[in-house]
PDB file of C-alpha atoms in Angstrom:
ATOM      1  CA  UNK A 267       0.000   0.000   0.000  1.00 63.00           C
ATOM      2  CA  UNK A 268       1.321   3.482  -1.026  1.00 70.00           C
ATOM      3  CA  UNK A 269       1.620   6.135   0.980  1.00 67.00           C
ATOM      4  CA  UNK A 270      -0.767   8.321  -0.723  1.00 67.00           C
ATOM      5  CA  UNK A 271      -3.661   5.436  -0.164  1.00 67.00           C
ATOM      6  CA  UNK A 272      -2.638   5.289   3.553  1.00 69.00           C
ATOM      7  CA  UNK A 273      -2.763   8.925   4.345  1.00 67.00           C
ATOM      8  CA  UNK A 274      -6.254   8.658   2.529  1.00 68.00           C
ATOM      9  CA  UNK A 275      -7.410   5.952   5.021  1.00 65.00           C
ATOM     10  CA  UNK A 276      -6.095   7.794   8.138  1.00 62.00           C
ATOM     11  CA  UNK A 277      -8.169  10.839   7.072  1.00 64.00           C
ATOM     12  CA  UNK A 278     -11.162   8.710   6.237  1.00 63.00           C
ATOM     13  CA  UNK A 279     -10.650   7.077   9.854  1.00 61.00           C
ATOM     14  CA  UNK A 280     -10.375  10.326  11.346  1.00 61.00           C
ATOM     15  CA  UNK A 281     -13.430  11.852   9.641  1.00 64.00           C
ATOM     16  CA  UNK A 282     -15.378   9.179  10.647  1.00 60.00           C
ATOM     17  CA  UNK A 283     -14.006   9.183  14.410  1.00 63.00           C
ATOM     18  CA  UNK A 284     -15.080  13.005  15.013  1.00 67.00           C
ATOM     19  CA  UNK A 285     -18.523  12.372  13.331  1.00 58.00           C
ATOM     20  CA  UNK A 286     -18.938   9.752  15.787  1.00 57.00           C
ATOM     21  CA  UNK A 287     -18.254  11.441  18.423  1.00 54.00           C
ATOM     22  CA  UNK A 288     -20.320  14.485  17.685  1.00 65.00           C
ATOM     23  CA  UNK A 289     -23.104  12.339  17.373  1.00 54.00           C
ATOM     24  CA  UNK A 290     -22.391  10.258  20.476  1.00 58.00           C
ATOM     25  CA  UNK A 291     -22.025  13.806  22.245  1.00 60.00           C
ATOM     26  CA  UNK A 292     -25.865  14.926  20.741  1.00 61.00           C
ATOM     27  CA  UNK A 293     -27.562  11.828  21.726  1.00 59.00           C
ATOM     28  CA  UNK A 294     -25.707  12.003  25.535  1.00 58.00           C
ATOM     29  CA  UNK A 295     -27.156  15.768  25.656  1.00 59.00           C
ATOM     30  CA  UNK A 296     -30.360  14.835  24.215  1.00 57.00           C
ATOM     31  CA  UNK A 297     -31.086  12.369  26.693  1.00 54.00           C
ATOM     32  CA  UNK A 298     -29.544  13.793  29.822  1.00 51.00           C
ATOM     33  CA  UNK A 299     -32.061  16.488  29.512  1.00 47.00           C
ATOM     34  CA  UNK A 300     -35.231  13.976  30.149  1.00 44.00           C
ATOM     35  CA  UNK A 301     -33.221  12.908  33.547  1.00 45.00           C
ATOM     36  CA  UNK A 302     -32.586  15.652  34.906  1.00 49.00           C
ATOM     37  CA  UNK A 303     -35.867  17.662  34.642  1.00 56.00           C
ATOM     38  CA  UNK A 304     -37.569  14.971  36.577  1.00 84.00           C
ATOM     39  CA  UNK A 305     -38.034  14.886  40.577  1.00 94.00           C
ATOM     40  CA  UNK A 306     -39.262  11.868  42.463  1.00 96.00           C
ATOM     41  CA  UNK A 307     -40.972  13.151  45.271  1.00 98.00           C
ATOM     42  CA  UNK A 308     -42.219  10.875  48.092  1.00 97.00           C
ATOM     43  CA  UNK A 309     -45.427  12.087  49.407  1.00 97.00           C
ATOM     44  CA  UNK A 310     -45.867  13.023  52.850  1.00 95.00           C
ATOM     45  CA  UNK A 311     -41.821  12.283  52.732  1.00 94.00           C
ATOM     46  CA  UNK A 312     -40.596   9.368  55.018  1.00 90.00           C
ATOM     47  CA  UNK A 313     -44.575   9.436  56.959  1.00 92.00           C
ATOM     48  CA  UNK A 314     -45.490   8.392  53.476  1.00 96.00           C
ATOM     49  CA  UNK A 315     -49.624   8.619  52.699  1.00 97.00           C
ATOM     50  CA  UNK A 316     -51.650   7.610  55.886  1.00 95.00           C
ATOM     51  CA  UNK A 317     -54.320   9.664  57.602  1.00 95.00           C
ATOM     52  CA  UNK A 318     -52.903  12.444  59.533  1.00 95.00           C
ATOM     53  CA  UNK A 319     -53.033  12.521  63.264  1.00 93.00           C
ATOM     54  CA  UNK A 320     -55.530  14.660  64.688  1.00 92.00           C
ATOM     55  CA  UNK A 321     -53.696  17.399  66.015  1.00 93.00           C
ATOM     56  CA  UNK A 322     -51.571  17.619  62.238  1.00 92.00           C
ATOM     57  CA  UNK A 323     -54.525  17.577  59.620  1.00 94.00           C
ATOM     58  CA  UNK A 324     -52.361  20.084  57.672  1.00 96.00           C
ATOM     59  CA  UNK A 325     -49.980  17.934  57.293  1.00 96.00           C
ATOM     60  CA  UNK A 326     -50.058  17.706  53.019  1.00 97.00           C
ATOM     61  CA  UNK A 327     -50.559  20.941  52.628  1.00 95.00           C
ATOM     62  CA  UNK A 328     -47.314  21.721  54.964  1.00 96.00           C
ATOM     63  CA  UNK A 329     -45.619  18.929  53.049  1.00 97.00           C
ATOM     64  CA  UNK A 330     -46.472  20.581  49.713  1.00 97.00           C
ATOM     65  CA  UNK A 331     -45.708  24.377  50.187  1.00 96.00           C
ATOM     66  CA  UNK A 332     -41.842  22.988  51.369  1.00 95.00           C
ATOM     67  CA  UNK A 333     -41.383  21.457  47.931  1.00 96.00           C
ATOM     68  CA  UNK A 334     -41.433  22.836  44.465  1.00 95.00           C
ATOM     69  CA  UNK A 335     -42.827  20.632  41.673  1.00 96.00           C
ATOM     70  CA  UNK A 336     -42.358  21.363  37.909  1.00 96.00           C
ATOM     71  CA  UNK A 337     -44.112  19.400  34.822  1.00 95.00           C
ATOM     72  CA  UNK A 338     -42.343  15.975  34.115  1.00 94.00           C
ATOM     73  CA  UNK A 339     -41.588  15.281  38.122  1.00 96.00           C
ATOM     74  CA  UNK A 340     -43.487  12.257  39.949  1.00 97.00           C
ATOM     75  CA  UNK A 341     -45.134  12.121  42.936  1.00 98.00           C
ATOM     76  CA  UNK A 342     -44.733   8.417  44.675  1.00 98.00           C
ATOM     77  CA  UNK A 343     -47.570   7.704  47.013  1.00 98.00           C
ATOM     78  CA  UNK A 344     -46.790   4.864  49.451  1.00 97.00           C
ATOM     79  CA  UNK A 345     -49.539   3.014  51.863  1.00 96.00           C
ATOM     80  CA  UNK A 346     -50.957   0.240  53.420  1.00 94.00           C
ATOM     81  CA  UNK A 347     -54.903  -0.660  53.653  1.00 93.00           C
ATOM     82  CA  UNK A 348     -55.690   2.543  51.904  1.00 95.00           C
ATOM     83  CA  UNK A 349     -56.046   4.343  48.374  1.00 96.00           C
ATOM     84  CA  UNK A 350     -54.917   7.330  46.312  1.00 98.00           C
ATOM     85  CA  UNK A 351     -57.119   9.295  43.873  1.00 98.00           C
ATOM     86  CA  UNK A 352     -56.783  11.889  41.467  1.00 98.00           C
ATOM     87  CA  UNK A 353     -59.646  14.020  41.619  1.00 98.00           C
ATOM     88  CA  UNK A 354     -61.313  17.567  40.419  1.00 98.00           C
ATOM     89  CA  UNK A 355     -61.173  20.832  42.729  1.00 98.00           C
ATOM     90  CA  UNK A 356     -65.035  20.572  43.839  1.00 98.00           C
ATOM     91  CA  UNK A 357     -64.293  16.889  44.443  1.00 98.00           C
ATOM     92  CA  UNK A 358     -61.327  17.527  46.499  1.00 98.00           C
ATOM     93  CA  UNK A 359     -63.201  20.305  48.649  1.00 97.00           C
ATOM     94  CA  UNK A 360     -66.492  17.857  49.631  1.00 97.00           C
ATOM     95  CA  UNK A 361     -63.854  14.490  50.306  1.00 96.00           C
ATOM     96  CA  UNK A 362     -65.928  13.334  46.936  1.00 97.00           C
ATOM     97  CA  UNK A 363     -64.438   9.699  45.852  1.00 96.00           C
ATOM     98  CA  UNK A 364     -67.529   8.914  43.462  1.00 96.00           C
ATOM     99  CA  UNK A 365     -65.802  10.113  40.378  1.00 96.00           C
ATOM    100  CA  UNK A 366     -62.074  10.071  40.337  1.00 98.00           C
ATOM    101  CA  UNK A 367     -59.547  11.360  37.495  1.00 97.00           C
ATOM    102  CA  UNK A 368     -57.575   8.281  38.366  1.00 97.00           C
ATOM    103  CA  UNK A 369     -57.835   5.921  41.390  1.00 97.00           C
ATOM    104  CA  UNK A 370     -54.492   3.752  42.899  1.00 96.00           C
ATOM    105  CA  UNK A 371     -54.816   1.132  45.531  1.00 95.00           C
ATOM    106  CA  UNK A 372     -51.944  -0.894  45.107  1.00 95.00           C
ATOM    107  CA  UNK A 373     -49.591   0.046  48.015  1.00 94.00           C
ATOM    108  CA  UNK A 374     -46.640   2.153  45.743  1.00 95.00           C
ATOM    109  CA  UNK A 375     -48.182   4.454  43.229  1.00 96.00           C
ATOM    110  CA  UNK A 376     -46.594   6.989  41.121  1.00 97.00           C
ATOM    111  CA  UNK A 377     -48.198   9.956  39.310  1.00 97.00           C
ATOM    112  CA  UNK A 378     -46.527  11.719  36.588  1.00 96.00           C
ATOM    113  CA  UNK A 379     -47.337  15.413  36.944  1.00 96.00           C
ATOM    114  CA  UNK A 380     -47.536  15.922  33.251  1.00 95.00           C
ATOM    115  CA  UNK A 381     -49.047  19.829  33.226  1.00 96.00           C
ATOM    116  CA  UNK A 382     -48.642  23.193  34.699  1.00 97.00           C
ATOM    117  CA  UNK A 383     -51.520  24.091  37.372  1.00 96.00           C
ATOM    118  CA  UNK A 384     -52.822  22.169  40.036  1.00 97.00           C
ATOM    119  CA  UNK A 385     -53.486  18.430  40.867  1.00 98.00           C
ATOM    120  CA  UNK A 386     -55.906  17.476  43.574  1.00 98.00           C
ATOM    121  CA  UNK A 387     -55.333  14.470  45.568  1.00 98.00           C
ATOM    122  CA  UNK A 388     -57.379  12.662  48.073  1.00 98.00           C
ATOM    123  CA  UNK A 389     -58.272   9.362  50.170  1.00 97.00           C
ATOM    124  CA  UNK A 390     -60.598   6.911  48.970  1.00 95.00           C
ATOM    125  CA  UNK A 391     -61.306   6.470  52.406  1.00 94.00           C
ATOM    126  CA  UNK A 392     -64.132   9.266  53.003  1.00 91.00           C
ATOM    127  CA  UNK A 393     -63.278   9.453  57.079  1.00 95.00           C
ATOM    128  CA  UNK A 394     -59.588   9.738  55.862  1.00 96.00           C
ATOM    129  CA  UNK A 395     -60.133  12.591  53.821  1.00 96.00           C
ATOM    130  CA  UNK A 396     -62.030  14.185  56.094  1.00 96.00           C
ATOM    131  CA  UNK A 397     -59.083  14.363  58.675  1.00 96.00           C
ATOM    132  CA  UNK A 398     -56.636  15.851  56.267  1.00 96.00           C
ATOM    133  CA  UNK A 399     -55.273  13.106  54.353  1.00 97.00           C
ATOM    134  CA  UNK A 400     -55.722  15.208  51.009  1.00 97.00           C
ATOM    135  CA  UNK A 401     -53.057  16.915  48.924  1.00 97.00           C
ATOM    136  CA  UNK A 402     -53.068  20.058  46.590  1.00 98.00           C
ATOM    137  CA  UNK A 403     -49.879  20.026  44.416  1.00 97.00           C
ATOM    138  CA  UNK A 404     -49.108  23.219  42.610  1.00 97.00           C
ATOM    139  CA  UNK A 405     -46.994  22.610  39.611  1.00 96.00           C
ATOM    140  CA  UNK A 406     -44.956  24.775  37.538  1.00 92.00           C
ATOM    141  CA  UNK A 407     -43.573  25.079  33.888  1.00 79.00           C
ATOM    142  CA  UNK A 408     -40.540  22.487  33.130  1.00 66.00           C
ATOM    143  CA  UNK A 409     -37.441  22.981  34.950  1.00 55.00           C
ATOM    144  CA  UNK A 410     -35.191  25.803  34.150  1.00 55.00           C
ATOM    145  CA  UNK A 411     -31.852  25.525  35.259  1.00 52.00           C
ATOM    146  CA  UNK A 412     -30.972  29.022  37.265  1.00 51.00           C
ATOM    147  CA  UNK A 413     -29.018  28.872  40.573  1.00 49.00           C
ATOM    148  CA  UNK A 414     -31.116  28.844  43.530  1.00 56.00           C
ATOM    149  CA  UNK A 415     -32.841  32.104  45.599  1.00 55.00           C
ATOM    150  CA  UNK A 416     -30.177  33.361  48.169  1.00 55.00           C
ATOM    151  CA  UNK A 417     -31.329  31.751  51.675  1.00 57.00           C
ATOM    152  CA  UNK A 418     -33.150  34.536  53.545  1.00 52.00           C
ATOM    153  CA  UNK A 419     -31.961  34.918  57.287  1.00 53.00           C
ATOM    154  CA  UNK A 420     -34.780  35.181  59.835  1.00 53.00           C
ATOM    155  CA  UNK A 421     -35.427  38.761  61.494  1.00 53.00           C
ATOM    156  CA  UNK A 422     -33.239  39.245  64.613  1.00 53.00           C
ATOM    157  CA  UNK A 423     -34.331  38.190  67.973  1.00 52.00           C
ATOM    158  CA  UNK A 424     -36.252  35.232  65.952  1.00 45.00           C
ATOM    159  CA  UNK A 425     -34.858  31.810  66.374  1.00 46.00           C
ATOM    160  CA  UNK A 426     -34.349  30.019  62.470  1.00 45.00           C
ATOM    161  CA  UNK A 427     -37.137  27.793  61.923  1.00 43.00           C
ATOM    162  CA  UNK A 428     -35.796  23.968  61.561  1.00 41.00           C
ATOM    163  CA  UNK A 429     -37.470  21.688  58.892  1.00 42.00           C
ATOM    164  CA  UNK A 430     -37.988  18.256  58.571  1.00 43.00           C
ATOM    165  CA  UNK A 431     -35.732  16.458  55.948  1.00 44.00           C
ATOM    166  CA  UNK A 432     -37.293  15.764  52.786  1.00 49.00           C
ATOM    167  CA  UNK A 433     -36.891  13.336  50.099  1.00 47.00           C
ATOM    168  CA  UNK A 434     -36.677  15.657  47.797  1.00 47.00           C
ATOM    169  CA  UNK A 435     -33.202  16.761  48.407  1.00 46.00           C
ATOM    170  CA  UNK A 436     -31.821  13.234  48.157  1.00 46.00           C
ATOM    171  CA  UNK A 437     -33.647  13.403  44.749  1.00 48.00           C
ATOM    172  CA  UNK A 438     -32.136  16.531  43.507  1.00 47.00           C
ATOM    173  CA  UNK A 439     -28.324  15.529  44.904  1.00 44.00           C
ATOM    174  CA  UNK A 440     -29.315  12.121  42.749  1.00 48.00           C
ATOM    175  CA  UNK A 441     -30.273  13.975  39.612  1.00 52.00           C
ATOM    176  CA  UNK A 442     -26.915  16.161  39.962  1.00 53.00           C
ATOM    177  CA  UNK A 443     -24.577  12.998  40.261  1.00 49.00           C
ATOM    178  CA  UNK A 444     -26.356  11.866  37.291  1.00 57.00           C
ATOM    179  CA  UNK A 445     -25.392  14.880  35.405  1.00 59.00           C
ATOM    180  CA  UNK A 446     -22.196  15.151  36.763  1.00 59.00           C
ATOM    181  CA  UNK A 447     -21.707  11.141  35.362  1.00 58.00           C
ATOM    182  CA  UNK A 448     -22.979  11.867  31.838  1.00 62.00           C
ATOM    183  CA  UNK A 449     -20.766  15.143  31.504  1.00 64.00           C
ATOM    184  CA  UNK A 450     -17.903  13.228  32.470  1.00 63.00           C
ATOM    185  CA  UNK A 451     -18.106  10.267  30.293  1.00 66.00           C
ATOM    186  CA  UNK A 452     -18.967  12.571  27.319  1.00 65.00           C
ATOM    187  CA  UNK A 453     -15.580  14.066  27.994  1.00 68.00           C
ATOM    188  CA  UNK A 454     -13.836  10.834  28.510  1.00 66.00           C
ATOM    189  CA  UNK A 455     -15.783   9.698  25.245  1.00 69.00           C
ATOM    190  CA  UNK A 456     -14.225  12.787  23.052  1.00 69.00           C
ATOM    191  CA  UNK A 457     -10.649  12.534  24.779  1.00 68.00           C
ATOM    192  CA  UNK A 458     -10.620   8.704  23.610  1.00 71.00           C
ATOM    193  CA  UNK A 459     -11.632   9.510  20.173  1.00 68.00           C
ATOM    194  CA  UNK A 460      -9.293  12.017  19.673  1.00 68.00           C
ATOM    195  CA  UNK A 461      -6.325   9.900  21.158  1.00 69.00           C
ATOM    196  CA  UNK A 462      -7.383   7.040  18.743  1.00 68.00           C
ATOM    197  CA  UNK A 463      -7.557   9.599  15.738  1.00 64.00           C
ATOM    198  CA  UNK A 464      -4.358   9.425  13.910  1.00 63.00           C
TER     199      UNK A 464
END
């Protein structure tokens, strides 16, 4: 084989080694975007979905206004001996279970919150309901990724308020890793090519 011909092949090689790449790099980027703008979020956190105690019927609501959910994250309800339904505003209001959006009773059930607005949540169990095991979710437009609010200190002479830990940060510190992992082998992917490229 001549020079000339081999030269040819290497360039051919080469060509074909950065194209590749570039399209191994698109597809990465393409689907690291679905991962990371979903949330898990575990309902009522590590209490899961039971009926309240008496003296904590707000219990959901408190759960929801600590968390922020965006279209495309899931909301996991866990229980035992009880039910989860999707239902309309008016139906969520009167404890209504007669005409649910969706109905779960299987023990682990996830909803996909699929739109901006709200999503209305209840017990099939009427006397459940009643005592505050119901959830409003407020959900916003797809993630957008902007660095966080600055933390706002508490006035003085006010102790800082202490929350419980929520499943949602173990989430998010998930869904970074993840990113973190794709980035990296996208960069290990491209070094490698170009090492191999004559």
């Amino acid at each position: 084989m001549n020079t000339a011909t081999q030269k040819q092949q290497n360039t051919t090689m080469a060509s074909l080694s950065i194209v590749l790449c570039s399209c191994l790099i698109i597809f990465m980027a393409a689907t690291n975007t679905s991962v990371q703008a979903s949330i898990q979020f575990q309902v009522g956190g590590s209490l899961g979905w039971h009926e309240p105690d008496p003296n904590n019927t707000e219990f959901y609501s408190q759960w929801a206004q600590r968390n922020r959910f965006q279209v495309g994250d899931a909301l996991v309800f866990e229980y035992q001996n009880d039910s989860v339904l999707s239902v309309e505003k008016l139906d969520y209001m009167n404890c209504d279970a007669s005409n649910p959006i969706t109905a779960f009773d299987n023990g682990k059930s996830t909803f996909i919150l699929d739109r901006p607005g709200d999503f209305y949540f209840i017990s099939g169990t009427d006397e459940h309901c009643k005592n505050g095991q119901r959830l409003v979710v407020d959900v916003i437009h797809e993630h957008h990724f902007t660095s966080p609010p600055p933390i706002s200190l508490p006035p003085q002479g006010f102790p800082p308020m202490a929350s419980p830990p929520d499943q949602s940060f173990e989430d998010s510190t998930s869904a970074s890793v993840m990113i973190t992992a794709t980035s990296m082998s996208v960069f290990v992917t491209f070094v490698i090519v170009l090492l191999l490229a004559p």
